[in-house]
Short mmCIF file of C-alpha atoms and ligand atoms in Angstrom, two decimals:
data_model
loop_
_atom_site.label_atom_id
_atom_site.label_comp_id
_atom_site.label_asym_id
_atom_site.label_seq_id
_atom_site.Cartn_x
_atom_site.Cartn_y
_atom_site.Cartn_z
CA MET G 29 87.02 114.77 96.75
CA LYS G 30 88.14 112.05 98.74
CA ARG G 31 89.32 109.06 96.28
CA CYS G 32 90.67 105.60 96.70
CA VAL G 33 94.01 105.08 95.41
CA PHE G 34 96.30 102.19 95.12
CA LEU G 35 99.14 102.48 97.47
CA GLY G 36 101.20 99.42 96.75
CA LEU G 37 100.62 95.71 95.19
CA GLY G 38 101.97 92.51 96.10
CA HIS G 39 101.79 88.91 94.66
CA TYR G 40 102.73 85.37 95.40
CA VAL G 41 102.81 82.02 93.41
CA PRO G 42 103.72 78.82 94.81
CA GLU G 43 106.87 77.31 93.76
CA ARG G 44 105.51 74.22 91.91
CA ARG G 45 105.26 75.03 88.35
CA VAL G 46 103.22 72.70 86.38
CA THR G 47 103.60 72.74 82.49
CA ASN G 48 101.06 71.73 79.87
CA GLN G 49 103.70 68.78 79.31
CA GLU G 50 103.23 67.69 82.98
CA LEU G 51 99.24 67.56 82.50
CA THR G 52 99.66 65.04 79.70
CA ALA G 53 100.87 62.50 82.07
CA LEU G 54 97.66 63.13 84.16
CA MET G 55 95.06 63.19 81.34
CA GLU G 56 94.42 62.99 77.75
CA THR G 57 95.64 66.25 76.46
CA THR G 58 98.39 67.85 74.48
CA ASP G 59 100.53 70.96 75.02
CA GLU G 60 99.34 72.12 71.38
CA TRP G 61 95.45 71.80 72.42
CA ILE G 62 96.00 73.97 75.53
CA VAL G 63 98.00 76.45 74.01
CA GLU G 64 95.80 76.89 70.84
CA ARG G 65 92.45 76.84 72.76
CA THR G 66 93.68 78.90 75.76
CA GLY G 67 97.14 80.61 75.44
CA ILE G 68 98.30 78.88 78.65
CA ARG G 69 101.53 77.31 78.92
CA GLN G 70 102.07 76.43 82.66
CA ARG G 71 100.30 77.30 85.84
CA TYR G 72 101.39 76.99 89.46
CA TRP G 73 100.18 74.76 92.03
CA VAL G 74 100.58 74.62 95.72
CA PRO G 75 103.21 71.83 96.58
CA HIS G 76 101.60 70.82 99.98
CA GLU G 77 98.94 71.98 102.46
CA MET G 78 98.87 75.74 101.82
CA GLY G 79 95.53 77.44 102.07
CA GLY G 80 94.67 80.78 100.16
CA SER G 81 95.60 82.64 103.58
CA GLU G 82 99.02 81.41 103.47
CA LEU G 83 99.34 82.53 99.99
CA ALA G 84 97.63 85.92 100.60
CA GLU G 85 99.91 86.70 103.64
CA HIS G 86 102.97 86.51 101.43
CA ALA G 87 101.27 88.67 98.88
CA ALA G 88 99.78 91.12 101.55
CA ARG G 89 103.61 91.50 103.09
CA GLU G 90 104.93 92.47 99.73
CA ALA G 91 102.16 95.06 99.16
CA LEU G 92 102.52 96.64 102.60
CA ALA G 93 106.34 96.90 102.16
CA ARG G 94 105.74 98.35 98.55
CA ALA G 95 103.23 100.82 100.23
CA GLY G 96 105.74 101.78 103.15
CA LEU G 97 103.27 100.49 105.53
CA GLU G 98 103.03 97.76 108.36
CA PRO G 99 100.04 95.51 109.06
CA GLY G 100 98.92 97.51 112.00
CA ASP G 101 98.19 100.44 109.55
CA ILE G 102 95.44 98.70 107.97
CA ASP G 103 91.79 99.05 109.03
CA CYS G 104 89.99 96.44 107.10
CA ILE G 105 90.41 93.57 104.90
CA ILE G 106 88.42 92.47 101.88
CA LEU G 107 89.27 89.03 100.50
CA ALA G 108 87.74 87.75 97.41
CA THR G 109 87.91 83.94 96.56
CA LEU G 110 85.94 80.99 95.26
CA SER G 111 88.13 78.61 96.94
CA PRO G 112 87.70 79.34 100.57
CA GLU G 113 90.24 77.61 102.75
CA HIS G 114 87.22 76.19 104.82
CA THR G 115 83.60 76.28 104.53
CA PHE G 116 83.56 78.82 107.59
CA PRO G 117 84.91 81.07 108.69
CA GLY G 118 86.01 83.30 105.93
CA THR G 119 89.65 83.17 104.66
CA ALA G 120 89.91 86.90 105.54
CA CYS G 121 89.81 85.84 109.08
CA PHE G 122 92.74 83.26 108.56
CA LEU G 123 94.74 86.04 107.00
CA GLN G 124 94.07 88.44 109.44
CA ALA G 125 95.38 86.14 112.32
CA ARG G 126 98.45 85.39 110.13
CA LEU G 127 99.12 89.20 109.84
CA GLY G 128 98.38 89.76 113.61
CA ILE G 129 95.85 92.50 113.32
CA PRO G 130 92.93 91.57 115.32
CA GLY G 131 89.96 93.58 115.61
CA ILE G 132 89.72 95.06 112.47
CA PRO G 133 86.70 93.86 110.01
CA ALA G 134 87.65 90.85 107.67
CA VAL G 135 85.39 90.32 104.91
CA ASP G 136 85.19 87.31 102.40
CA ILE G 137 83.30 88.03 99.10
CA ARG G 138 82.16 85.39 96.67
CA ASN G 139 82.04 86.64 93.28
CA GLN G 140 84.60 84.52 91.37
CA CYS G 141 86.47 86.22 88.73
CA SER G 142 84.96 89.41 89.30
CA GLY G 143 85.77 89.29 92.98
CA PHE G 144 88.57 91.75 92.76
CA ILE G 145 86.55 94.59 91.07
CA TYR G 146 83.61 93.71 93.38
CA GLY G 147 85.83 94.25 96.18
CA LEU G 148 87.17 97.36 94.71
CA SER G 149 83.98 98.66 94.50
CA ILE G 150 83.16 97.98 98.16
CA ALA G 151 86.61 99.33 99.21
CA ASP G 152 86.19 102.32 97.28
CA ALA G 153 82.74 103.10 98.61
CA TRP G 154 84.15 102.77 102.27
CA ILE G 155 86.91 104.80 101.66
CA ARG G 156 85.01 107.72 100.17
CA ALA G 157 82.45 107.54 102.81
CA GLY G 158 85.38 107.84 105.39
CA GLN G 159 84.39 104.53 106.98
CA TYR G 160 87.96 103.11 106.31
CA ARG G 161 91.22 104.72 105.35
CA ARG G 162 93.26 101.70 104.45
CA ILE G 163 91.92 98.78 103.19
CA LEU G 164 93.81 95.41 102.09
CA LEU G 165 92.13 93.71 98.99
CA VAL G 166 93.10 90.35 98.34
CA GLY G 167 92.45 87.89 95.49
CA ALA G 168 93.61 84.61 96.47
CA GLU G 169 92.78 81.06 95.12
CA VAL G 170 93.80 77.53 95.74
CA HIS G 171 92.31 75.82 92.62
CA SER G 172 94.80 72.81 92.29
CA THR G 173 93.12 70.76 95.27
CA GLY G 174 89.70 71.31 93.82
CA LEU G 175 90.08 70.37 90.33
CA ASP G 176 89.25 66.89 88.60
CA ILE G 177 92.89 66.17 87.37
CA SER G 178 91.78 63.29 84.77
CA THR G 179 90.51 63.31 81.44
CA ARG G 180 87.06 63.53 82.70
CA GLY G 181 87.83 67.13 83.87
CA ARG G 182 90.52 68.02 81.54
CA ASP G 183 88.51 71.04 80.19
CA VAL G 184 88.59 72.81 83.33
CA ALA G 185 91.75 71.27 84.88
CA CYS G 186 93.88 72.81 82.29
CA LEU G 187 92.55 76.23 82.73
CA PHE G 188 93.24 77.16 86.47
CA GLY G 189 96.20 77.98 88.64
CA ASP G 190 96.83 79.04 92.27
CA ALA G 191 98.10 82.60 93.29
CA ALA G 192 97.32 85.53 95.31
CA ALA G 193 97.63 89.17 94.84
CA VAL G 194 96.82 92.10 96.93
CA ALA G 195 96.32 95.98 96.69
CA VAL G 196 96.83 98.37 99.75
CA LEU G 197 94.08 100.69 99.08
CA GLY G 198 94.16 104.38 100.78
CA ALA G 199 92.35 107.57 101.01
CA ASP G 200 93.56 110.49 99.06
CA ASP G 201 91.94 113.80 99.82
CA GLY G 202 91.63 116.15 96.55
CA GLY G 203 94.12 114.49 94.27
CA GLU G 204 93.22 113.30 90.78
CA ARG G 205 94.42 109.89 91.35
CA GLY G 206 92.40 106.97 92.26
CA VAL G 207 89.19 104.82 91.32
CA LEU G 208 86.92 106.88 89.15
CA SER G 209 84.08 104.35 88.74
CA THR G 210 83.00 100.68 89.27
CA HIS G 211 80.09 99.02 87.26
CA LEU G 212 78.95 95.65 88.56
CA HIS G 213 76.76 93.18 87.07
CA ALA G 214 75.35 89.51 87.66
CA ASP G 215 72.94 87.04 85.84
CA GLY G 216 71.99 84.27 88.30
CA ARG G 217 69.98 82.67 85.55
CA PHE G 218 73.43 81.21 84.40
CA ALA G 219 74.56 80.03 87.79
CA LYS G 220 74.99 76.41 86.95
CA ALA G 221 77.02 77.03 83.70
CA LEU G 222 80.21 77.32 85.75
CA TRP G 223 80.03 75.97 89.42
CA ILE G 224 80.67 73.50 91.85
CA GLU G 225 77.68 71.74 93.05
CA ALA G 226 78.68 69.91 96.28
CA PRO G 227 79.24 70.19 99.28
CA GLY G 228 75.96 71.89 99.43
CA SER G 229 73.75 72.98 102.32
CA ARG G 230 70.52 72.18 100.43
CA PHE G 231 71.47 68.41 99.94
CA HIS G 232 69.75 66.20 102.92
CA PRO G 233 70.47 64.71 105.08
CA LEU G 234 74.27 65.55 104.57
CA ARG G 235 75.97 68.06 102.59
CA ILE G 236 77.97 65.51 100.41
CA SER G 237 77.51 61.75 100.05
CA HIS G 238 79.88 59.06 98.86
CA GLN G 239 77.81 58.65 95.91
CA MET G 240 78.22 62.49 94.96
CA LEU G 241 81.94 62.03 95.37
CA ASP G 242 81.86 59.23 93.18
CA GLU G 243 80.08 60.95 90.37
CA GLY G 244 82.50 63.77 90.88
CA ARG G 245 79.89 66.43 91.92
CA HIS G 246 82.39 68.26 94.08
CA PHE G 247 84.35 69.10 90.95
CA PRO G 248 84.09 72.34 89.09
CA LYS G 249 82.00 71.95 85.90
CA MET G 250 81.64 74.30 82.96
CA ASN G 251 79.75 74.77 79.86
CA GLY G 252 82.92 76.20 78.02
CA ARG G 253 81.26 77.56 74.97
CA GLN G 254 78.57 79.37 76.79
CA VAL G 255 81.02 80.98 78.97
CA PHE G 256 83.27 81.79 76.03
CA THR G 257 80.43 83.56 74.33
CA ALA G 258 79.07 85.31 77.17
CA ALA G 259 82.51 86.59 78.18
CA ALA G 260 83.31 87.81 74.54
CA GLN G 261 80.01 89.88 74.78
CA ARG G 262 79.73 90.93 78.31
CA MET G 263 83.51 92.08 78.72
CA PRO G 264 83.37 94.91 75.68
CA GLU G 265 79.93 95.75 76.86
CA VAL G 266 80.91 96.70 80.50
CA ILE G 267 84.14 98.35 79.35
CA ARG G 268 82.11 100.44 76.96
CA GLU G 269 79.78 101.28 80.09
CA CYS G 270 82.75 102.23 82.15
CA LEU G 271 84.35 104.57 79.45
CA LYS G 272 80.95 106.46 78.72
CA ALA G 273 80.14 107.01 82.38
CA ASN G 274 83.72 108.73 82.57
CA GLY G 275 83.43 110.58 79.22
CA LEU G 276 86.56 108.77 77.78
CA THR G 277 87.11 106.73 74.60
CA ILE G 278 89.41 103.68 73.99
CA ASP G 279 92.12 105.75 72.99
CA ASP G 280 92.45 107.34 76.55
CA VAL G 281 93.13 103.90 78.09
CA ALA G 282 96.94 103.48 78.63
CA LEU G 283 96.20 99.85 79.83
CA LEU G 284 93.33 97.58 79.80
CA VAL G 285 93.55 94.80 82.27
CA PRO G 286 90.98 92.05 81.50
CA HIS G 287 90.49 89.00 83.80
CA GLN G 288 92.71 86.31 82.41
CA ALA G 289 90.28 83.41 81.29
CA ASN G 290 91.44 82.73 78.01
CA GLN G 291 93.85 84.36 75.59
CA ARG G 292 91.27 84.07 72.84
CA ILE G 293 88.80 85.98 74.94
CA THR G 294 91.31 88.84 75.50
CA GLU G 295 92.06 88.99 71.84
CA LEU G 296 88.32 89.18 70.82
CA VAL G 297 87.67 91.88 73.63
CA ALA G 298 90.43 93.88 72.32
CA ARG G 299 89.51 93.50 68.66
CA GLN G 300 86.04 94.48 69.38
CA LEU G 301 87.15 97.59 71.24
CA GLY G 302 89.81 98.56 68.72
CA ILE G 303 92.73 98.75 71.12
CA PRO G 304 95.98 97.47 70.17
CA MET G 305 97.43 94.41 72.29
CA GLU G 306 100.29 96.40 73.26
CA ARG G 307 97.77 98.19 75.63
CA VAL G 308 96.14 95.02 77.09
CA ALA G 309 97.65 93.14 79.92
CA SER G 310 98.18 89.35 79.31
CA ASN G 311 99.90 87.01 81.60
CA ILE G 312 97.79 83.83 81.22
CA GLU G 313 100.64 82.07 79.48
CA ARG G 314 102.49 81.87 82.92
CA TYR G 315 99.88 81.48 85.41
CA GLY G 316 96.56 80.19 83.75
CA ASN G 317 93.20 81.59 85.10
CA THR G 318 93.82 82.66 88.83
CA THR G 319 90.23 83.81 89.21
CA ALA G 320 90.04 86.69 91.94
CA ALA G 321 93.95 86.95 91.70
CA SER G 322 94.23 87.41 87.98
CA ILE G 323 93.64 91.33 87.76
CA PRO G 324 95.92 92.13 90.70
CA LEU G 325 98.48 89.89 89.45
CA CYS G 326 98.42 91.74 86.11
CA LEU G 327 98.43 95.15 87.66
CA TYR G 328 101.25 94.19 89.94
CA GLU G 329 103.38 92.73 86.75
CA ALA G 330 102.51 95.77 84.89
CA GLU G 331 103.60 98.28 87.44
CA ARG G 332 106.93 96.39 88.15
CA ASP G 333 107.66 96.30 84.26
CA GLY G 334 107.03 100.08 83.85
CA ARG G 335 103.77 99.53 81.89
CA LEU G 336 101.94 101.49 84.40
CA ARG G 337 102.90 105.04 85.46
CA PRO G 338 101.55 107.72 87.56
CA GLY G 339 98.61 109.54 85.74
CA ASP G 340 97.99 106.47 83.33
CA LEU G 341 94.40 105.65 82.76
CA VAL G 342 93.63 101.73 83.49
CA VAL G 343 90.56 100.06 82.92
CA LEU G 344 89.83 96.70 84.63
CA ALA G 345 87.22 94.16 83.29
CA SER G 346 86.15 90.81 84.28
CA PHE G 347 83.70 88.17 83.50
CA GLY G 348 83.15 84.85 85.44
CA ALA G 349 80.87 82.36 87.00
CA GLY G 350 77.52 83.65 88.48
CA PHE G 351 77.56 85.02 85.75
CA THR G 352 79.31 87.96 87.07
CA TRP G 353 80.79 90.78 85.14
CA ALA G 354 82.53 94.20 86.02
CA SER G 355 84.64 97.19 85.13
CA ALA G 356 86.59 99.91 86.77
CA ALA G 357 88.49 103.04 85.79
CA VAL G 358 91.46 103.90 87.77
CA ARG G 359 93.62 107.03 87.44
CA TRP G 360 97.05 105.62 88.38
O1 UT7 Y 428 87.17 82.49 84.43
C1 UT7 Y 428 86.12 82.19 84.24
C2 UT7 Y 428 85.59 82.17 82.97
N1 UT7 Y 428 85.91 80.94 82.08
C3 UT7 Y 428 86.12 81.05 80.92
O2 UT7 Y 428 85.81 82.12 80.42
C4 UT7 Y 428 86.41 79.96 80.07
C5 UT7 Y 428 85.64 80.01 78.75
N2 UT7 Y 428 85.72 78.72 77.87
C6 UT7 Y 428 86.78 78.32 77.34
O3 UT7 Y 428 87.87 79.15 77.42
C7 UT7 Y 428 86.81 77.28 76.35
O4 UT7 Y 428 85.49 77.08 75.99
C8 UT7 Y 428 87.62 76.08 76.66
C9 UT7 Y 428 89.04 76.30 76.78
C10 UT7 Y 428 87.30 75.74 78.17
C11 UT7 Y 428 87.30 74.85 75.69
O5 UT7 Y 428 87.69 75.30 74.32
P1 UT7 Y 428 86.74 75.17 73.34
O6 UT7 Y 428 87.20 75.58 72.01
O7 UT7 Y 428 85.29 75.84 73.53
O8 UT7 Y 428 86.68 73.64 73.01
P2 UT7 Y 428 85.32 72.57 73.43
O9 UT7 Y 428 84.85 72.79 74.59
O10 UT7 Y 428 84.43 72.91 72.32
O11 UT7 Y 428 85.78 71.30 73.09
C12 UT7 Y 428 86.72 70.77 71.80
C13 UT7 Y 428 86.97 69.48 72.03
C14 UT7 Y 428 86.08 68.38 72.99
O12 UT7 Y 428 86.21 67.38 72.13
P3 UT7 Y 428 85.12 66.86 70.92
O13 UT7 Y 428 83.63 66.61 71.87
O14 UT7 Y 428 85.17 67.63 69.94
O15 UT7 Y 428 85.60 65.40 70.88
C15 UT7 Y 428 86.57 68.42 74.24
O16 UT7 Y 428 86.41 67.19 74.90
O17 UT7 Y 428 88.11 69.39 72.89
C16 UT7 Y 428 88.03 68.36 73.87
N3 UT7 Y 428 88.97 69.01 74.94
C17 UT7 Y 428 90.13 68.77 75.20
N4 UT7 Y 428 91.06 68.22 74.61
C18 UT7 Y 428 92.26 68.13 74.63
C19 UT7 Y 428 88.43 69.77 76.17
N5 UT7 Y 428 89.57 69.95 77.03
C20 UT7 Y 428 90.48 69.42 76.40
C21 UT7 Y 428 91.96 69.30 76.83
N6 UT7 Y 428 92.79 68.74 75.92
N7 UT7 Y 428 92.33 69.75 77.83
#
């Protein structure tokens, strides 16, 4: 059976490291509050004009090198982001131009923190169907230019960081390795629990007005408690769904890679599933929430640090805006 396998991973974070202490100069907050409520100690912000495609290019070139491939070996790009470089065209097109590989499809997907797993599901289906053999799957976010970096926006601004991480996916004919399953969910009734309202094509006569800017309606807004509660419920649920579909138990999982939204959510999920934290990936302390980049960034570090070895079973899980939530099982 043809399977979708991970051939190489890459990552990129901008140089500018922003500690919690630095945030205290920009808003009423404290290092203690942020660490205690979220587990985050620092994040990275782009230093100057730098879009998601630039972050993604660095990450993609590293992933390709680790896979022993050239950009020209790729036959499709799927890029997950909630922070597109421009309204249109998609950031995948800008990345494709940077990589110098015209002609192949360049697809943007908009599934927020679940973007990487949604993209993996699409890539897996295309690879198993034989439509494409080598897909660049990208999670890339520039949050920092979109945050309300003030006391008004402190609940959200302290959480997010900029980063890109990339997986080169390929077809493996007949082996045991690769994606075993993906499970995707969404519930649009909660679309406004975590969202950016404007600019929006439903506003007349213009997508954004001076008044909307004054009211801060172009900044992300979140009902933190509601998102927290739903994440802590949906992530264990979708992981159990994944294990059941594959006839596995939590003891079979060598590494659980949850989306990095909040260390308290990660610990609650682990406790509900009965998996020790030694087998749960966590790097939110250093990067904050990097949305679509968070899962591949964890995978990159886990593989680099020898926590992910060939033959290991890894389970990925996400929850985010939409609401969207998802899981995937991968034999590494
Ligand atoms: O990746 C997408 C998914 N996102 C998530 O999963 C995030 C889920 N939500 C969370 O992680 C948490 O809800 C937060 C970390 C955002 C907030 O933590 P919380 O324990 O739910 O705090 P809260 O929203 O109930 O706020 C408690 C207090 C409030 O003050 P009052 O009303 O009690 O006086 C907030 O105004 O903390 C205040 N607060 C802050 N204080 C200092 C909110 N943000 C900050 C801040 N610094 N940065």
